[in-house]
Amino acid sequence: MRYQLCIIGAGPSGLLLGQLLARAGIDAVILEAKSADYVRSRIRAGVLETGLVDLLHRAGCGARLEAEGLVHHGFTLAFEGRSHRVDLAALTGGKSVVVYGQTEVTRDLMDARVATGAPTIYEAEDVTLHDFDGERPRVTYRKDGTTHEIACDFIVGCDGFHGVARRSIPEQSIKLFERVYGFGWLGLLADVPPVSDELIYCRHARGFALASMRSQTRSRYYIQVPLSDRVEDWSDAHFYEEFRRRLPQDAAARLVTGPSIEKSIAPLRSFVAEPLRFGRLFLAGDAGHIVPPTGAKGLNLAASDVHYLSAGLIEYYGEKSCAGLDAYSARALSRIWKAERFSWWMTSMLHLFPETGDFGARMQHAELDYIAGSPAASTTVAENYVGLPF
Ligand code: RFL
Ligand code: PHB
């Protein structure tokens, strides 16, 4: 089989790229290791920047988002018994974010792909990349016991942090930057009304907590936990008790509990691979970088990568120009590093780091107090949270 592009991974990066290219008349096959049901049911991000929302509209997948997404004009930073609302709209000239689950984004993109008739091969095993340092890259995979080969012009690794694409690049040709935090987020999803109309990020002496949501009737709550904890150790009752203790009092009083639909622990990590291109192989999304979720940037960064890369590919096929593709890695990385900085900074300010002791805690308080008292500092937070321009 021959396609112009072979995309590895049917997460949001791969599906969005595939959709933008399909609309431009470029044919791409997507190879995905898991089943469609598995991909659809993963619970992850929830906050979309307007850049991603615009891209979803351009991809023809914006209708449900428009109808069901919750537009948020602000969020709250809670610390030391105080609550400071970051008024996104007022501080950024009317900008906002949209709360709409990654699960729904994925579902909309999958439905759109089925409608275009573009091929996605689920449960593709042993996906292997060949000859991407030359003119004729190939990808082989196994499906139902048979080995298949795809010839293409370019391969795009949209296969997440644990994928095969980045690992296929020779070690000496890629530089990895990493910071691993010694804790994770335990997340719980439940059909209960959220404690607040807007998100609350809480710095608490017992550890970080975040009150988020998926809709007016579905809440997504998180607490910081040590990496040694296991999900099985946390009953729903235990989770709610700990979460309530970390919330501001007024929000705690509004907490409604109910059985969890999903509960999982995600370790926090900052990670960047440079460059995002090797020959005819490009990396996009989590395959090339990871942010800790405190800035709500993971999914949004995947979107800006896809924006730059799709533009480069459309230019390549339309105008026979390599300029956009040649600029891809540097353009994407320039935005990635700024989102890495913001996510690292929010994480550092809001989580419990026992190793930094009382001095570290005072620094966090001073930083939060400064934000609460300074329109300039609040504007910096707001500008980054709504997303820097593509
Ligand atoms: P994904 O979503 O990881 O999709 C990659 C896809 O590639 C497939 N794959 C392979 N396919 C073929 N062959 C192989 N060898 C393959 N190896 C892997 C995988 O099955 C998968 O379908 O990456 P993508 O598309 O770049 O999208 C990125 C976003 O998913 C990610 O940035 C965010 O979800 C990050 N993230 C969060 N971001 C937020 O903004 N807020 C959050 O609350 C939030 N929570 C999370 C997260 C990421 C998590 N991960 C990766 C463990 C919670 C978790 C648990
Ligand atoms: C979520 O709703 O899952 C969510 C929201 C904001 C974040 C991280 C996760 O910063």
Coordinates of C-alpha atoms and ligand atoms in Angstrom, one line a residue:
M1 CA 0.0 0.0 0.0
R2 CA 1.1 3.5 -0.7
Y3 CA 0.0 6.8 1.0
Q4 CA 1.4 10.3 1.0
L5 CA 1.6 10.1 4.8
C6 CA 1.7 7.4 7.4
I7 CA 0.6 8.7 10.9
I8 CA 1.5 6.6 13.9
G9 CA -1.1 6.9 16.7
A10 CA -4.8 7.8 16.7
G11 CA -4.8 10.1 19.7
P12 CA -5.8 13.7 19.3
S13 CA -2.6 14.7 17.5
G14 CA -2.9 11.9 14.9
L15 CA -6.6 12.3 14.4
L16 CA -6.5 16.1 14.1
L17 CA -3.6 16.0 11.7
G18 CA -5.3 13.3 9.6
Q19 CA -8.5 15.4 9.5
L20 CA -6.8 18.7 8.5
L21 CA -4.9 16.9 5.7
A22 CA -7.9 15.0 4.5
R23 CA -9.7 18.3 4.0
A24 CA -6.7 19.5 2.0
G25 CA -6.9 16.4 -0.2
I26 CA -3.7 14.8 1.2
D27 CA -4.1 11.1 1.9
A28 CA -2.8 9.7 5.2
V29 CA -3.3 6.3 6.8
I30 CA -3.3 6.1 10.6
L31 CA -1.8 3.1 12.4
E32 CA -3.0 2.7 16.0
A33 CA -1.8 0.0 18.5
K34 CA -5.0 -0.1 20.6
S35 CA -8.7 -0.7 19.7
A36 CA -11.0 2.2 18.8
D37 CA -13.0 1.6 22.0
Y38 CA -9.9 1.8 24.1
V39 CA -8.7 5.0 22.5
R40 CA -12.2 6.5 22.9
S41 CA -12.5 5.7 26.6
R42 CA -9.2 7.3 27.8
I43 CA -10.0 10.1 30.3
R44 CA -7.4 12.9 30.1
A45 CA -7.4 16.6 29.5
G46 CA -10.4 18.9 29.8
V47 CA -9.4 22.5 29.1
L48 CA -9.2 23.7 25.4
E49 CA -7.5 26.9 24.4
T50 CA -9.3 28.9 21.6
G51 CA -6.4 27.9 19.2
L52 CA -7.5 24.3 19.5
V53 CA -11.1 25.2 19.3
D54 CA -10.5 27.0 16.0
L55 CA -8.5 24.1 14.6
L56 CA -11.4 21.7 15.5
H57 CA -13.7 24.0 13.6
R58 CA -11.4 24.0 10.6
A59 CA -11.2 20.3 10.8
G60 CA -15.0 20.2 10.6
C61 CA -15.4 18.9 14.1
G62 CA -16.6 21.9 16.0
A63 CA -20.4 21.5 16.2
R64 CA -20.8 19.4 19.4
L65 CA -18.0 21.4 21.1
E66 CA -19.9 24.6 20.2
A67 CA -23.1 23.2 21.6
E68 CA -21.8 21.4 24.7
G69 CA -18.5 23.0 25.7
L70 CA -18.5 25.2 28.7
V71 CA -16.9 28.6 28.1
H72 CA -14.8 29.7 31.2
H73 CA -13.8 33.3 31.6
G74 CA -11.8 32.7 34.8
F75 CA -10.5 30.3 37.4
T76 CA -9.5 30.5 41.0
L77 CA -6.1 30.1 42.8
A78 CA -6.8 29.0 46.4
F79 CA -4.1 29.2 49.1
E80 CA -3.8 29.9 52.8
G81 CA -7.5 30.2 53.3
R82 CA -7.7 32.8 50.5
S83 CA -9.2 32.6 47.0
H84 CA -7.9 34.7 44.1
R85 CA -9.9 34.7 40.9
V86 CA -7.9 35.1 37.7
D87 CA -10.3 36.9 35.4
L88 CA -9.1 35.6 32.1
A89 CA -11.5 37.7 30.1
A90 CA -10.6 41.0 31.8
L91 CA -6.9 40.4 31.8
T92 CA -6.6 39.2 28.2
G93 CA -9.0 41.4 26.3
G94 CA -11.9 39.0 26.3
K95 CA -10.2 35.7 25.8
S96 CA -11.5 32.5 27.5
V97 CA -11.0 28.7 27.5
V98 CA -13.5 25.9 26.8
V99 CA -14.1 23.0 29.1
Y100 CA -14.8 20.0 26.9
G101 CA -13.2 16.5 27.6
Q102 CA -10.5 15.0 25.5
T103 CA -12.7 12.0 25.3
E104 CA -15.3 14.0 23.4
V105 CA -12.6 15.7 21.2
T106 CA -11.4 12.2 20.3
R107 CA -14.9 10.9 19.6
D108 CA -15.7 13.9 17.3
L109 CA -12.4 13.5 15.4
M110 CA -13.0 9.7 15.0
D111 CA -16.5 10.3 13.7
A112 CA -15.3 12.9 11.3
R113 CA -12.6 10.5 10.0
V114 CA -15.0 7.7 9.5
A115 CA -17.2 10.2 7.5
T116 CA -14.3 11.1 5.2
G117 CA -13.6 7.4 4.6
A118 CA -9.9 7.9 5.4
P119 CA -8.3 4.7 6.7
T120 CA -7.4 4.0 10.3
I121 CA -5.9 0.6 11.2
Y122 CA -6.6 -0.2 14.8
E123 CA -4.8 -2.9 16.8
A124 CA -1.8 -2.7 14.5
E125 CA 1.0 -4.7 16.2
D126 CA 4.8 -4.3 16.0
V127 CA 4.6 -1.0 14.1
T128 CA 8.2 -0.5 12.8
L129 CA 9.6 2.5 10.9
H130 CA 12.1 2.0 8.1
D131 CA 14.3 4.2 5.9
F132 CA 13.0 7.6 7.1
D133 CA 16.6 8.9 6.7
G134 CA 16.3 8.4 3.0
E135 CA 13.8 9.3 0.2
R136 CA 11.5 6.3 0.5
P137 CA 10.3 5.7 4.1
R138 CA 8.3 2.6 4.9
V139 CA 6.3 1.4 7.9
T140 CA 5.6 -2.3 8.6
Y141 CA 3.0 -3.6 11.1
R142 CA 1.2 -6.9 11.9
K143 CA -2.5 -7.3 11.9
D144 CA -4.4 -10.5 12.5
G145 CA -1.1 -12.5 12.1
T146 CA -0.2 -11.0 8.7
T147 CA 2.6 -8.5 8.1
H148 CA 1.8 -5.4 6.0
E149 CA 4.0 -2.7 4.5
I150 CA 3.1 0.9 3.8
A151 CA 5.2 3.1 1.6
C152 CA 4.9 6.9 2.0
D153 CA 6.5 10.3 1.5
F154 CA 6.6 11.1 5.3
I155 CA 6.0 9.4 8.6
V156 CA 4.5 11.4 11.5
G157 CA 5.0 10.0 15.0
C158 CA 1.8 11.0 16.9
D159 CA 2.2 8.0 19.2
G160 CA 2.5 9.6 22.6
F161 CA 5.3 9.5 25.1
H162 CA 5.6 5.7 25.1
G163 CA 5.4 5.3 21.4
V164 CA 7.8 3.8 18.9
A165 CA 8.5 6.8 16.6
R166 CA 10.8 8.8 18.9
R167 CA 12.7 5.7 20.0
S168 CA 13.4 4.9 16.3
I169 CA 15.6 8.0 15.9
P170 CA 19.3 7.3 16.5
E171 CA 20.3 8.4 20.0
Q172 CA 23.0 10.7 18.8
S173 CA 20.5 12.6 16.6
I174 CA 18.1 13.6 19.3
K175 CA 18.5 15.5 22.6
L176 CA 16.1 14.7 25.5
F177 CA 15.4 17.2 28.3
E178 CA 13.5 15.8 31.3
R179 CA 12.4 16.7 34.8
V180 CA 10.5 14.0 36.7
Y181 CA 8.5 15.2 39.8
G182 CA 8.3 12.8 42.7
F183 CA 4.5 12.7 42.8
G184 CA 1.4 12.1 40.7
W185 CA -2.2 13.2 40.4
L186 CA -4.9 10.9 41.5
G187 CA -8.0 11.8 39.4
L188 CA -11.6 10.9 40.0
L189 CA -14.5 11.3 37.5
A190 CA -18.0 11.2 38.9
D191 CA -21.5 12.2 37.9
V192 CA -21.9 14.8 40.6
P193 CA -22.4 18.6 40.1
P194 CA -19.1 20.5 40.3
V195 CA -18.2 22.3 43.5
S196 CA -17.9 25.5 41.5
D197 CA -18.8 27.1 38.1
E198 CA -15.1 27.6 37.4
L199 CA -11.9 25.5 38.1
I200 CA -10.2 25.9 41.5
Y201 CA -6.4 25.2 41.7
C202 CA -5.6 24.7 45.4
R203 CA -2.2 24.9 47.1
H204 CA -2.6 23.2 50.5
A205 CA -0.2 22.1 53.2
R206 CA -1.4 18.5 52.6
G207 CA -0.8 18.8 48.8
F208 CA -2.3 20.2 45.7
A209 CA -5.9 19.7 44.6
L210 CA -7.8 20.7 41.5
A211 CA -11.6 20.9 41.1
S212 CA -12.4 20.6 37.4
M213 CA -15.5 19.4 35.5
R214 CA -16.7 17.9 32.3
S215 CA -20.3 19.4 32.4
Q216 CA -22.8 20.8 34.9
T217 CA -23.4 17.3 36.1
R218 CA -20.0 15.6 35.7
S219 CA -17.0 16.5 37.9
R220 CA -13.3 15.8 37.5
Y221 CA -11.3 16.1 40.7
Y222 CA -7.6 15.6 41.3
I223 CA -5.3 15.4 44.4
Q224 CA -1.5 15.2 44.5
V225 CA -0.4 11.8 45.8
P226 CA 3.0 10.2 46.3
L227 CA 4.1 8.0 43.4
S228 CA 4.2 5.0 45.8
D229 CA 0.4 5.2 46.1
R230 CA -1.8 2.8 44.2
V231 CA -5.3 3.5 42.9
E232 CA -6.5 0.4 44.8
D233 CA -5.5 2.1 48.0
W234 CA -7.9 4.9 47.5
S235 CA -11.6 4.2 48.0
D236 CA -14.0 6.8 46.7
A237 CA -14.8 7.8 50.3
H238 CA -11.1 8.2 51.1
F239 CA -10.6 10.4 48.0
Y240 CA -13.5 12.7 48.8
E241 CA -12.4 13.1 52.4
E242 CA -8.9 14.1 51.3
F243 CA -10.1 16.3 48.5
R244 CA -12.5 18.1 50.8
R245 CA -9.7 18.9 53.3
R246 CA -7.7 20.6 50.6
L247 CA -10.5 22.7 49.1
P248 CA -11.4 26.2 50.3
Q249 CA -14.1 26.1 52.9
D250 CA -17.0 27.4 50.8
A251 CA -16.3 24.9 48.0
A252 CA -15.8 22.1 50.5
A253 CA -19.3 22.8 51.9
R254 CA -20.7 22.4 48.4
L255 CA -19.0 19.1 47.6
V256 CA -21.5 16.4 46.5
T257 CA -20.0 12.9 46.4
G258 CA -21.0 10.0 44.2
P259 CA -19.5 6.7 42.9
S260 CA -16.4 7.2 40.6
I261 CA -16.7 6.4 36.9
E262 CA -13.0 6.4 36.6
K263 CA -10.0 6.8 38.9
S264 CA -6.3 6.7 37.9
I265 CA -2.9 8.0 38.9
A266 CA -0.8 10.0 36.4
P267 CA 2.9 10.7 37.2
L268 CA 4.0 14.3 36.6
R269 CA 6.8 14.9 34.1
S270 CA 8.3 17.7 32.0
F271 CA 10.0 16.4 28.8
V272 CA 11.1 17.8 25.5
A273 CA 12.9 16.0 22.5
E274 CA 14.9 18.2 20.1
P275 CA 14.6 18.4 17.2
L276 CA 11.1 17.2 16.2
R277 CA 12.3 16.0 12.8
F278 CA 14.7 13.4 11.6
G279 CA 14.8 13.0 7.8
R280 CA 11.3 12.2 6.7
L281 CA 10.0 11.5 10.2
F282 CA 8.3 14.2 12.2
L283 CA 7.2 14.0 15.9
A284 CA 4.0 15.8 17.1
G285 CA 2.2 15.9 20.5
D286 CA 3.2 13.8 23.4
A287 CA 5.7 11.8 21.2
G288 CA 7.9 14.9 21.3
H289 CA 7.1 16.6 24.7
I290 CA 5.2 16.1 27.9
V291 CA 4.1 18.8 30.4
P292 CA 2.8 18.3 33.9
P293 CA -1.0 18.9 33.7
T294 CA -1.1 21.9 36.1
G295 CA -1.1 24.4 33.2
A296 CA -3.7 22.4 31.2
K297 CA -1.3 22.5 28.2
G298 CA -0.7 18.9 27.0
L299 CA -3.6 18.6 24.5
N300 CA -3.2 22.3 23.5
L301 CA 0.4 21.9 22.6
A302 CA -0.4 18.8 20.5
A303 CA -2.8 21.2 18.6
S304 CA -0.2 23.8 17.9
D305 CA 2.3 21.2 16.7
V306 CA -0.4 19.9 14.3
H307 CA -1.2 23.4 13.2
Y308 CA 2.5 24.1 12.1
L309 CA 3.0 20.6 10.6
S310 CA -0.3 20.5 8.7
A311 CA 0.5 24.0 7.2
G312 CA 4.0 22.7 6.2
L313 CA 2.6 19.6 4.6
I314 CA -0.2 21.5 2.7
E315 CA 2.5 23.9 1.5
Y316 CA 4.7 21.0 0.4
Y317 CA 2.0 19.3 -1.6
G318 CA 0.4 22.5 -2.9
E319 CA 3.4 24.7 -3.7
K320 CA 6.2 22.2 -3.8
S321 CA 7.9 24.2 -1.1
C322 CA 9.8 22.6 1.8
A323 CA 10.0 25.9 3.8
G324 CA 7.2 25.1 6.2
L325 CA 8.4 21.6 6.8
D326 CA 12.0 22.8 7.3
A327 CA 10.8 25.4 9.8
Y328 CA 8.4 23.0 11.7
S329 CA 10.7 21.8 14.5
A330 CA 12.0 25.3 15.4
R331 CA 8.5 26.9 15.2
A332 CA 6.9 24.2 17.3
L333 CA 9.7 24.1 19.9
S334 CA 9.6 27.8 20.4
R335 CA 6.0 27.6 21.6
I336 CA 6.6 24.2 23.4
W337 CA 9.3 25.6 25.6
K338 CA 7.1 28.5 26.7
A339 CA 4.3 26.1 27.7
E340 CA 6.9 23.9 29.4
R341 CA 8.0 26.9 31.4
F342 CA 4.4 27.8 32.4
S343 CA 3.5 24.2 33.3
W344 CA 6.6 23.8 35.4
W345 CA 6.1 27.1 37.1
M346 CA 2.4 26.4 38.0
T347 CA 3.4 23.0 39.2
S348 CA 6.3 24.4 41.4
M349 CA 4.0 27.0 42.9
L350 CA 1.1 24.8 43.8
H351 CA 2.4 21.4 44.8
L352 CA 3.8 20.2 48.1
F353 CA 7.6 19.6 47.8
P354 CA 8.6 18.3 51.2
E355 CA 12.3 18.5 50.3
T356 CA 12.2 22.3 50.0
G357 CA 10.9 22.7 53.6
D358 CA 9.5 25.8 55.2
F359 CA 11.5 28.1 53.0
G360 CA 10.0 26.6 49.9
A361 CA 6.5 26.9 51.3
R362 CA 7.1 30.6 52.1
M363 CA 8.3 31.2 48.5
Q364 CA 5.1 29.6 47.2
H365 CA 3.0 31.8 49.4
A366 CA 4.9 34.9 48.4
E367 CA 4.5 34.1 44.7
L368 CA 0.7 33.5 45.1
D369 CA 0.3 36.6 47.3
Y370 CA 2.2 38.6 44.6
I371 CA -0.1 37.3 41.9
A372 CA -3.2 38.1 44.0
G373 CA -2.0 41.6 44.6
S374 CA -0.5 42.5 41.2
P375 CA -2.6 43.0 38.0
A376 CA 0.7 42.6 36.0
A377 CA 1.4 39.2 37.6
S378 CA -2.2 38.0 37.2
T379 CA -2.0 39.1 33.5
T380 CA 1.0 36.9 33.0
V381 CA -0.9 33.9 34.4
A382 CA -4.0 34.7 32.4
E383 CA -2.1 35.2 29.1
N384 CA -0.3 31.9 29.4
Y385 CA -3.4 30.0 30.6
V386 CA -5.6 31.1 27.6
G387 CA -2.6 30.1 25.4
L388 CA 0.1 32.0 23.6
P389 CA -0.6 32.6 19.9
F390 CA 0.3 30.0 17.3
Ligands
RFL1 P1 -1.7 10.3 23.0 O1 -3.1 10.8 23.4 O2 -0.9 9.6 24.0 O3 -2.0 9.3 21.8 C1 -1.0 8.5 21.2 C2 -1.6 7.4 20.5 O4 -0.6 6.6 19.9 C3 -0.9 5.2 20.2 N1 0.4 4.4 20.2 C4 0.8 3.7 19.1 N2 0.2 3.4 18.0 C5 0.8 2.5 17.1 N3 2.0 2.0 17.4 C6 2.6 2.2 18.6 N4 3.8 1.6 18.8 C7 2.0 3.1 19.5 N5 2.4 3.5 20.7 C8 1.4 4.3 21.1 C9 -1.5 5.2 21.6 O5 -2.3 4.0 21.8 C10 -2.4 6.5 21.5 O6 -3.7 6.2 21.0 O7 -0.9 11.5 22.4 P2 -1.3 12.8 21.5 O8 -2.2 12.4 20.4 O9 0.0 13.5 21.2 O10 -2.2 13.6 22.5 C11 -1.6 14.2 23.6 C12 -2.6 14.3 24.8 O11 -3.3 13.1 24.9 C13 -1.9 14.7 26.0 O12 -1.0 15.8 25.9 C14 -2.8 15.0 27.2 O13 -3.8 14.1 27.4 C15 -1.9 15.1 28.4 N6 -2.6 14.9 29.6 C16 -3.4 15.9 30.1 N7 -3.3 17.1 29.4 C17 -4.0 18.1 29.9 O14 -3.9 19.2 29.3 N8 -4.8 18.0 31.0 C18 -4.9 16.8 31.7 O15 -5.6 16.6 32.7 C19 -4.2 15.7 31.2 N9 -4.2 14.5 31.9 C20 -2.7 13.6 30.2 C21 -3.5 13.4 31.4 C22 -1.9 12.5 29.8 C23 -1.9 11.3 30.4 N10 -1.0 10.2 29.9 C24 -0.4 10.4 28.6 C25 -0.6 9.1 30.6 C26 -3.5 12.2 32.0 C27 -2.8 11.1 31.5 C28 -2.9 9.8 32.2
PHB2 C1 -9.1 18.3 33.7 O1 -10.3 18.8 33.7 O2 -8.9 17.2 33.5 C2 -8.0 19.3 33.9 C3 -8.3 20.6 33.9 C4 -7.2 21.5 34.2 C5 -5.9 21.1 34.3 C6 -5.7 19.7 34.2 C7 -6.7 18.8 34.0 O3 -4.9 21.9 34.6

